[in-house]
Amino acid sequence: MSLSHLDSLLPAEAALVVAFSGGLDSTVLLHQLVRWRQTHPQLRLRALHVHHGLSPCADSWAAHCLALCDAWALECDVLRVRIDAREQGVEGAARAARYQALTAAMRPDEVLLTAQHLDDQCETLLLALKRGSGPAGLAAMPARLERHGRVLLRPLLGQTRQQLETYAQQHQLRWIEDESNQDTRYDRNFLRQRLLPELQARWPHFAEACARSAALCGEQEQLLDELLAEQLAGLTQPDGSLFFAPLLKMSDARASALLRRWIAQQGATMPSRAALMRLRQEVMLSRDDAQPRLRFGHAEVRRYRDRLYWLPRYASLRDQQLFWPDRRVPLVLPQQLGVLFAQIAQPQQPGVLFAQTAQPLLRQPEADEQVSVRFYAQGYFHLVGRAGGREMKKLWQELAIPPWQRERIPLIYYNQTLVCAPGLFVTRQGAAVDKQGWQAIWQKNMHAGEQK
């Protein structure tokens, strides 16, 4: 087998990292890259092995991968993951955990290579048919995929499993045989062990035909991407939300195509037709005063003021309380919400004081007042710079804070008195008057998606 399929796909000076399970497919891929590196000495190559812990042989598999990479003078790291099969099943959960671990371990300039081949492509297409997928699902796996700035390559998609076995035997390669591959309770194994051998016996080029169908579906999806790109960009807001009101006046087909592409931009898997119908009926067409939400795996779609938001699901912080006894030390907030800092400011003039950022300053707490941070408040509050008082719900509405963000904003209390929401407001009970004040600075994490 020549290595021309690598020449057409890989840059000579690339930094490559291979998802190396130790099985036949990834062993062949890694060996081919080791050979290819001999004529491309500027290539940087290493391997990552994901340790799922699902098999009693998992430790010995990791040891095999490390030993083989050592023999080939390759760096190899073992990534240990935990599998939660309650939502996606073992296959789906293992796949999700694997890709999450691999992408997290990648270096900034690296390209990820995986070893799916032609038979895998055929299985993927048949599984998509079983799920009732549309063209996007039937397009199966592309040879090159770019998502969130990361590039994934599949150099072996044009080769059959039989070709890989022949290559491995010719080069006397050793690989792992995963005993779970014989378990036909898993859908992919059922196709591989029971159905595909019959289809291949009847139609020897069945896998190639499936690959052509997948490629044609992929071309149709690419064309739709190009035709709808401008309209989707016009509906997508700077914070990533989708202004959906115009979709309600479109045909179901066009609206669904736009929704699918917006969801794809979130890095999510394609929803089913039934899920899109629920999104329209239960979220987009809900009452104006409702707070609808629809769950999609580990995320959910919520509506606010004619916009759809794609949000990660977090545990409620409603009952959380953090004490801040020493404000010289920054306070780390839960769930990657960021950090609170205390900034001391000197008074400039009598009366209510403001820092350079125009945020009212807080008075220093009295000796018997304990500073704490909570994420929920209710009642009637008077704010600095505003006449009269407001119910907390009305205050959040005036500030255009979506409901799901309201219990994820740190609120500073002196004992049981709310004094501040950093960057948003200071209550009259917490304002500095004619004395040295301070300001609470909320430094948010860049990837706190719900803060959009």
mmCIF file of N, CA, C and O in Angstrom, residues 84-157:
data_model
loop_
_atom_site.group_PDB
_atom_site.id
_atom_site.type_symbol
_atom_site.label_atom_id
_atom_site.label_comp_id
_atom_site.label_asym_id
_atom_site.label_seq_id
_atom_site.Cartn_x
_atom_site.Cartn_y
_atom_site.Cartn_z
ATOM 1 N N ASP A 84 -20.044 8.254 31.763
ATOM 2 C CA ASP A 84 -21.382 8.308 32.347
ATOM 3 C C ASP A 84 -22.367 7.945 31.246
ATOM 4 O O ASP A 84 -22.668 8.754 30.368
ATOM 5 N N ALA A 85 -22.857 6.709 31.292
ATOM 6 C CA ALA A 85 -23.691 6.187 30.206
ATOM 7 C C ALA A 85 -25.174 6.431 30.412
ATOM 8 O O ALA A 85 -25.996 5.913 29.654
ATOM 9 N N ARG A 86 -25.551 7.225 31.408
ATOM 10 C CA ARG A 86 -26.972 7.368 31.726
ATOM 11 C C ARG A 86 -27.754 8.072 30.631
ATOM 12 O O ARG A 86 -28.935 7.795 30.435
ATOM 13 N N GLU A 87 -27.137 8.982 29.904
ATOM 14 C CA GLU A 87 -27.876 9.757 28.907
ATOM 15 C C GLU A 87 -27.657 9.246 27.482
ATOM 16 O O GLU A 87 -28.592 9.144 26.703
ATOM 17 N N GLN A 88 -26.415 8.927 27.131
ATOM 18 C CA GLN A 88 -26.095 8.616 25.745
ATOM 19 C C GLN A 88 -25.846 7.127 25.502
ATOM 20 O O GLN A 88 -25.612 6.739 24.365
ATOM 21 N N GLY A 89 -25.879 6.302 26.546
ATOM 22 C CA GLY A 89 -25.475 4.917 26.390
ATOM 23 C C GLY A 89 -23.964 4.811 26.403
ATOM 24 O O GLY A 89 -23.250 5.810 26.307
ATOM 25 N N VAL A 90 -23.469 3.565 26.512
ATOM 26 C CA VAL A 90 -22.024 3.371 26.631
ATOM 27 C C VAL A 90 -21.297 3.860 25.386
ATOM 28 O O VAL A 90 -20.283 4.565 25.469
ATOM 29 N N GLU A 91 -21.822 3.499 24.193
ATOM 30 C CA GLU A 91 -21.137 3.896 22.958
ATOM 31 C C GLU A 91 -21.057 5.412 22.823
ATOM 32 O O GLU A 91 -19.985 5.974 22.580
ATOM 33 N N GLY A 92 -22.195 6.078 22.994
ATOM 34 C CA GLY A 92 -22.214 7.529 22.838
ATOM 35 C C GLY A 92 -21.393 8.240 23.902
ATOM 36 O O GLY A 92 -20.662 9.201 23.602
ATOM 37 N N ALA A 93 -21.503 7.784 25.147
ATOM 38 C CA ALA A 93 -20.767 8.429 26.234
ATOM 39 C C ALA A 93 -19.264 8.241 26.061
ATOM 40 O O ALA A 93 -18.474 9.171 26.307
ATOM 41 N N ALA A 94 -18.845 7.032 25.662
ATOM 42 C CA ALA A 94 -17.417 6.782 25.456
ATOM 43 C C ALA A 94 -16.879 7.639 24.312
ATOM 44 O O ALA A 94 -15.778 8.200 24.400
ATOM 45 N N ARG A 95 -17.658 7.767 23.244
ATOM 46 C CA ARG A 95 -17.229 8.586 22.106
ATOM 47 C C ARG A 95 -17.099 10.050 22.516
ATOM 48 O O ARG A 95 -16.105 10.715 22.193
ATOM 49 N N ALA A 96 -18.089 10.564 23.245
ATOM 50 C CA ALA A 96 -18.041 11.963 23.668
ATOM 51 C C ALA A 96 -16.868 12.226 24.605
ATOM 52 O O ALA A 96 -16.152 13.224 24.462
ATOM 53 N N ALA A 97 -16.664 11.319 25.570
ATOM 54 C CA ALA A 97 -15.551 11.492 26.512
ATOM 55 C C ALA A 97 -14.212 11.415 25.789
ATOM 56 O O ALA A 97 -13.265 12.142 26.117
ATOM 57 N N ARG A 98 -14.125 10.536 24.802
ATOM 58 C CA ARG A 98 -12.874 10.365 24.051
ATOM 59 C C ARG A 98 -12.505 11.645 23.311
ATOM 60 O O ARG A 98 -11.372 12.141 23.427
ATOM 61 N N TYR A 99 -13.450 12.207 22.575
ATOM 62 C CA TYR A 99 -13.131 13.405 21.795
ATOM 63 C C TYR A 99 -12.889 14.613 22.698
ATOM 64 O O TYR A 99 -12.050 15.469 22.391
ATOM 65 N N GLN A 100 -13.600 14.677 23.801
ATOM 66 C CA GLN A 100 -13.355 15.776 24.733
ATOM 67 C C GLN A 100 -11.947 15.691 25.308
ATOM 68 O O GLN A 100 -11.232 16.700 25.403
ATOM 69 N N ALA A 101 -11.522 14.496 25.695
ATOM 70 C CA ALA A 101 -10.179 14.327 26.252
ATOM 71 C C ALA A 101 -9.105 14.600 25.205
ATOM 72 O O ALA A 101 -8.081 15.247 25.491
ATOM 73 N N LEU A 102 -9.318 14.134 23.988
ATOM 74 C CA LEU A 102 -8.329 14.337 22.932
ATOM 75 C C LEU A 102 -8.146 15.805 22.593
ATOM 76 O O LEU A 102 -7.013 16.305 22.509
ATOM 77 N N THR A 103 -9.252 16.513 22.409
ATOM 78 C CA THR A 103 -9.139 17.927 22.049
ATOM 79 C C THR A 103 -8.550 18.748 23.189
ATOM 80 O O THR A 103 -7.799 19.700 22.961
ATOM 81 N N ALA A 104 -8.865 18.368 24.434
ATOM 82 C CA ALA A 104 -8.304 19.101 25.573
ATOM 83 C C ALA A 104 -6.796 18.903 25.682
ATOM 84 O O ALA A 104 -6.079 19.781 26.164
ATOM 85 N N ALA A 105 -6.300 17.742 25.237
ATOM 86 C CA ALA A 105 -4.868 17.438 25.348
ATOM 87 C C ALA A 105 -4.062 17.935 24.153
ATOM 88 O O ALA A 105 -2.828 17.872 24.169
ATOM 89 N N MET A 106 -4.732 18.438 23.127
ATOM 90 C CA MET A 106 -4.018 18.909 21.944
ATOM 91 C C MET A 106 -3.285 20.204 22.219
ATOM 92 O O MET A 106 -3.748 21.046 22.994
ATOM 93 N N ARG A 107 -2.149 20.365 21.564
ATOM 94 C CA ARG A 107 -1.398 21.608 21.640
ATOM 95 C C ARG A 107 -1.934 22.581 20.598
ATOM 96 O O ARG A 107 -2.586 22.167 19.639
ATOM 97 N N PRO A 108 -1.677 23.872 20.775
ATOM 98 C CA PRO A 108 -2.353 24.871 19.924
ATOM 99 C C PRO A 108 -2.211 24.649 18.425
ATOM 100 O O PRO A 108 -3.147 24.918 17.675
ATOM 101 N N ASP A 109 -1.060 24.167 17.957
ATOM 102 C CA ASP A 109 -0.848 24.064 16.506
ATOM 103 C C ASP A 109 -1.071 22.656 15.967
ATOM 104 O O ASP A 109 -0.800 22.386 14.795
ATOM 105 N N GLU A 110 -1.588 21.741 16.778
ATOM 106 C CA GLU A 110 -1.687 20.350 16.362
ATOM 107 C C GLU A 110 -2.978 20.050 15.596
ATOM 108 O O GLU A 110 -4.015 20.677 15.817
ATOM 109 N N VAL A 111 -2.875 19.055 14.711
ATOM 110 C CA VAL A 111 -4.005 18.513 13.964
ATOM 111 C C VAL A 111 -4.256 17.098 14.482
ATOM 112 O O VAL A 111 -3.317 16.316 14.664
ATOM 113 N N LEU A 112 -5.532 16.775 14.744
ATOM 114 C CA LEU A 112 -5.891 15.453 15.261
ATOM 115 C C LEU A 112 -6.182 14.502 14.109
ATOM 116 O O LEU A 112 -6.930 14.851 13.189
ATOM 117 N N LEU A 113 -5.620 13.301 14.167
ATOM 118 C CA LEU A 113 -5.876 12.269 13.172
ATOM 119 C C LEU A 113 -6.556 11.076 13.835
ATOM 120 O O LEU A 113 -6.115 10.621 14.896
ATOM 121 N N THR A 114 -7.626 10.591 13.211
ATOM 122 C CA THR A 114 -8.299 9.385 13.678
ATOM 123 C C THR A 114 -8.330 8.370 12.538
ATOM 124 O O THR A 114 -8.155 8.724 11.369
ATOM 125 N N ALA A 115 -8.568 7.100 12.886
ATOM 126 C CA ALA A 115 -8.315 6.005 11.941
ATOM 127 C C ALA A 115 -9.578 5.375 11.359
ATOM 128 O O ALA A 115 -9.561 4.206 10.970
ATOM 129 N N GLN A 116 -10.684 6.108 11.269
ATOM 130 C CA GLN A 116 -11.869 5.526 10.644
ATOM 131 C C GLN A 116 -11.592 5.204 9.173
ATOM 132 O O GLN A 116 -10.885 5.955 8.486
ATOM 133 N N HIS A 117 -12.167 4.101 8.698
ATOM 134 C CA HIS A 117 -11.903 3.647 7.328
ATOM 135 C C HIS A 117 -13.219 3.490 6.567
ATOM 136 O O HIS A 117 -14.290 3.900 7.055
ATOM 137 N N LEU A 118 -13.154 2.912 5.377
ATOM 138 C CA LEU A 118 -14.312 2.842 4.494
ATOM 139 C C LEU A 118 -15.453 2.047 5.120
ATOM 140 O O LEU A 118 -16.628 2.420 4.993
ATOM 141 N N ASP A 119 -15.139 0.929 5.782
ATOM 142 C CA ASP A 119 -16.189 0.133 6.413
ATOM 143 C C ASP A 119 -16.851 0.917 7.555
ATOM 144 O O ASP A 119 -18.064 0.796 7.771
ATOM 145 N N ASP A 120 -16.068 1.703 8.297
ATOM 146 C CA ASP A 120 -16.643 2.557 9.343
ATOM 147 C C ASP A 120 -17.618 3.568 8.729
ATOM 148 O O ASP A 120 -18.673 3.863 9.303
ATOM 149 N N GLN A 121 -17.233 4.105 7.570
ATOM 150 C CA GLN A 121 -18.100 5.073 6.897
ATOM 151 C C GLN A 121 -19.428 4.429 6.522
ATOM 152 O O GLN A 121 -20.506 5.028 6.696
ATOM 153 N N CYS A 122 -19.365 3.207 6.024
ATOM 154 C CA CYS A 122 -20.581 2.475 5.664
ATOM 155 C C CYS A 122 -21.447 2.248 6.901
ATOM 156 O O CYS A 122 -22.672 2.455 6.863
ATOM 157 N N GLU A 123 -20.838 1.829 8.010
ATOM 158 C CA GLU A 123 -21.582 1.608 9.248
ATOM 159 C C GLU A 123 -22.240 2.902 9.740
ATOM 160 O O GLU A 123 -23.394 2.894 10.186
ATOM 161 N N THR A 124 -21.508 4.003 9.627
ATOM 162 C CA THR A 124 -22.033 5.292 10.083
ATOM 163 C C THR A 124 -23.257 5.698 9.267
ATOM 164 O O THR A 124 -24.250 6.214 9.800
ATOM 165 N N LEU A 125 -23.198 5.467 7.954
ATOM 166 C CA LEU A 125 -24.336 5.790 7.095
ATOM 167 C C LEU A 125 -25.551 4.934 7.469
ATOM 168 O O LEU A 125 -26.681 5.437 7.564
ATOM 169 N N LEU A 126 -25.347 3.646 7.696
ATOM 170 C CA LEU A 126 -26.461 2.762 8.049
ATOM 171 C C LEU A 126 -27.053 3.132 9.407
ATOM 172 O O LEU A 126 -28.276 3.079 9.597
ATOM 173 N N LEU A 127 -26.210 3.518 10.352
ATOM 174 C CA LEU A 127 -26.717 3.958 11.651
ATOM 175 C C LEU A 127 -27.527 5.233 11.515
ATOM 176 O O LEU A 127 -28.531 5.429 12.205
ATOM 177 N N ALA A 128 -27.097 6.125 10.614
ATOM 178 C CA ALA A 128 -27.856 7.355 10.376
ATOM 179 C C ALA A 128 -29.215 7.043 9.762
ATOM 180 O O ALA A 128 -30.229 7.665 10.102
ATOM 181 N N LEU A 129 -29.252 6.064 8.855
ATOM 182 C CA LEU A 129 -30.533 5.632 8.282
ATOM 183 C C LEU A 129 -31.449 5.069 9.365
ATOM 184 O O LEU A 129 -32.652 5.325 9.386
ATOM 185 N N LYS A 130 -30.859 4.297 10.267
ATOM 186 C CA LYS A 130 -31.653 3.712 11.362
ATOM 187 C C LYS A 130 -32.276 4.799 12.229
ATOM 188 O O LYS A 130 -33.406 4.657 12.709
ATOM 189 N N ARG A 131 -31.553 5.912 12.419
ATOM 190 C CA ARG A 131 -32.066 7.014 13.233
ATOM 191 C C ARG A 131 -33.033 7.895 12.456
ATOM 192 O O ARG A 131 -33.644 8.795 13.040
ATOM 193 N N GLY A 132 -33.159 7.694 11.150
ATOM 194 C CA GLY A 132 -34.013 8.556 10.347
ATOM 195 C C GLY A 132 -33.388 9.904 10.073
ATOM 196 O O GLY A 132 -34.086 10.917 9.968
ATOM 197 N N SER A 133 -32.059 9.955 9.937
ATOM 198 C CA SER A 133 -31.350 11.220 9.733
ATOM 199 C C SER A 133 -31.616 11.789 8.348
ATOM 200 O O SER A 133 -31.912 11.064 7.395
ATOM 201 N N GLY A 134 -31.439 13.104 8.237
ATOM 202 C CA GLY A 134 -31.523 13.779 6.950
ATOM 203 C C GLY A 134 -30.161 13.823 6.283
ATOM 204 O O GLY A 134 -29.225 13.129 6.689
ATOM 205 N N PRO A 135 -30.009 14.678 5.252
ATOM 206 C CA PRO A 135 -28.747 14.727 4.497
ATOM 207 C C PRO A 135 -27.521 14.994 5.363
ATOM 208 O O PRO A 135 -26.448 14.447 5.101
ATOM 209 N N ALA A 136 -27.653 15.820 6.410
ATOM 210 C CA ALA A 136 -26.495 16.116 7.255
ATOM 211 C C ALA A 136 -25.998 14.863 7.958
ATOM 212 O O ALA A 136 -24.789 14.595 8.010
ATOM 213 N N GLY A 137 -26.918 14.056 8.491
ATOM 214 C CA GLY A 137 -26.515 12.815 9.139
ATOM 215 C C GLY A 137 -26.027 11.784 8.153
ATOM 216 O O GLY A 137 -25.072 11.049 8.416
ATOM 217 N N LEU A 138 -26.662 11.716 6.985
ATOM 218 C CA LEU A 138 -26.271 10.738 5.975
ATOM 219 C C LEU A 138 -24.944 11.091 5.318
ATOM 220 O O LEU A 138 -24.313 10.242 4.686
ATOM 221 N N ALA A 139 -24.506 12.338 5.451
ATOM 222 C CA ALA A 139 -23.200 12.722 4.910
ATOM 223 C C ALA A 139 -22.073 12.005 5.638
ATOM 224 O O ALA A 139 -20.940 11.969 5.170
ATOM 225 N N ALA A 140 -22.398 11.419 6.806
ATOM 226 C CA ALA A 140 -21.446 10.602 7.568
ATOM 227 C C ALA A 140 -20.197 11.403 7.913
ATOM 228 O O ALA A 140 -20.303 12.546 8.331
ATOM 229 N N MET A 141 -19.014 10.817 7.717
ATOM 230 C CA MET A 141 -17.779 11.427 8.214
ATOM 231 C C MET A 141 -16.972 12.050 7.076
ATOM 232 O O MET A 141 -16.615 11.355 6.119
ATOM 233 N N PRO A 142 -16.636 13.331 7.153
ATOM 234 C CA PRO A 142 -15.760 13.925 6.144
ATOM 235 C C PRO A 142 -14.301 13.581 6.428
ATOM 236 O O PRO A 142 -13.920 13.305 7.565
ATOM 237 N N ALA A 143 -13.483 13.611 5.379
ATOM 238 C CA ALA A 143 -12.054 13.348 5.568
ATOM 239 C C ALA A 143 -11.393 14.476 6.335
ATOM 240 O O ALA A 143 -10.396 14.256 7.044
ATOM 241 N N ARG A 144 -11.945 15.681 6.234
ATOM 242 C CA ARG A 144 -11.405 16.836 6.955
ATOM 243 C C ARG A 144 -12.548 17.582 7.609
ATOM 244 O O ARG A 144 -13.547 17.876 6.971
ATOM 245 N N LEU A 145 -12.399 17.858 8.891
ATOM 246 C CA LEU A 145 -13.430 18.566 9.628
ATOM 247 C C LEU A 145 -12.767 19.627 10.486
ATOM 248 O O LEU A 145 -11.781 19.359 11.186
ATOM 249 N N GLU A 146 -13.281 20.841 10.427
ATOM 250 C CA GLU A 146 -12.767 21.926 11.266
ATOM 251 C C GLU A 146 -13.888 22.423 12.161
ATOM 252 O O GLU A 146 -14.973 22.764 11.683
ATOM 253 N N ARG A 147 -13.633 22.447 13.466
ATOM 254 C CA ARG A 147 -14.648 22.879 14.423
ATOM 255 C C ARG A 147 -13.967 23.570 15.594
ATOM 256 O O ARG A 147 -13.033 23.030 16.174
ATOM 257 N N HIS A 148 -14.462 24.761 15.917
ATOM 258 C CA HIS A 148 -13.927 25.538 17.033
ATOM 259 C C HIS A 148 -12.417 25.729 16.910
ATOM 260 O O HIS A 148 -11.682 25.668 17.897
ATOM 261 N N GLY A 149 -11.958 25.948 15.681
ATOM 262 C CA GLY A 149 -10.539 26.203 15.480
ATOM 263 C C GLY A 149 -9.662 24.974 15.483
ATOM 264 O O GLY A 149 -8.437 25.073 15.320
ATOM 265 N N ARG A 150 -10.235 23.776 15.655
ATOM 266 C CA ARG A 150 -9.472 22.526 15.648
ATOM 267 C C ARG A 150 -9.727 21.778 14.337
ATOM 268 O O ARG A 150 -10.858 21.735 13.841
ATOM 269 N N VAL A 151 -8.670 21.157 13.792
ATOM 270 C CA VAL A 151 -8.791 20.403 12.556
ATOM 271 C C VAL A 151 -8.682 18.912 12.868
ATOM 272 O O VAL A 151 -7.779 18.476 13.592
ATOM 273 N N LEU A 152 -9.623 18.137 12.324
ATOM 274 C CA LEU A 152 -9.636 16.679 12.446
ATOM 275 C C LEU A 152 -9.493 16.079 11.060
ATOM 276 O O LEU A 152 -10.240 16.434 10.144
ATOM 277 N N LEU A 153 -8.529 15.161 10.900
ATOM 278 C CA LEU A 153 -8.317 14.491 9.624
ATOM 279 C C LEU A 153 -8.535 12.991 9.787
ATOM 280 O O LEU A 153 -8.180 12.403 10.819
ATOM 281 N N ARG A 154 -9.096 12.362 8.722
ATOM 282 C CA ARG A 154 -9.308 10.913 8.704
ATOM 283 C C ARG A 154 -8.652 10.367 7.430
ATOM 284 O O ARG A 154 -9.316 10.190 6.406
ATOM 285 N N PRO A 155 -7.369 10.064 7.466
ATOM 286 C CA PRO A 155 -6.643 9.686 6.240
ATOM 287 C C PRO A 155 -7.035 8.334 5.661
ATOM 288 O O PRO A 155 -6.718 8.062 4.501
ATOM 289 N N LEU A 156 -7.687 7.462 6.435
ATOM 290 C CA LEU A 156 -7.945 6.095 5.982
ATOM 291 C C LEU A 156 -9.357 5.884 5.452
ATOM 292 O O LEU A 156 -9.747 4.746 5.194
ATOM 293 N N LEU A 157 -10.130 6.937 5.247
ATOM 294 C CA LEU A 157 -11.526 6.762 4.847
ATOM 295 C C LEU A 157 -11.690 6.060 3.497
ATOM 296 O O LEU A 157 -12.744 5.504 3.217
#
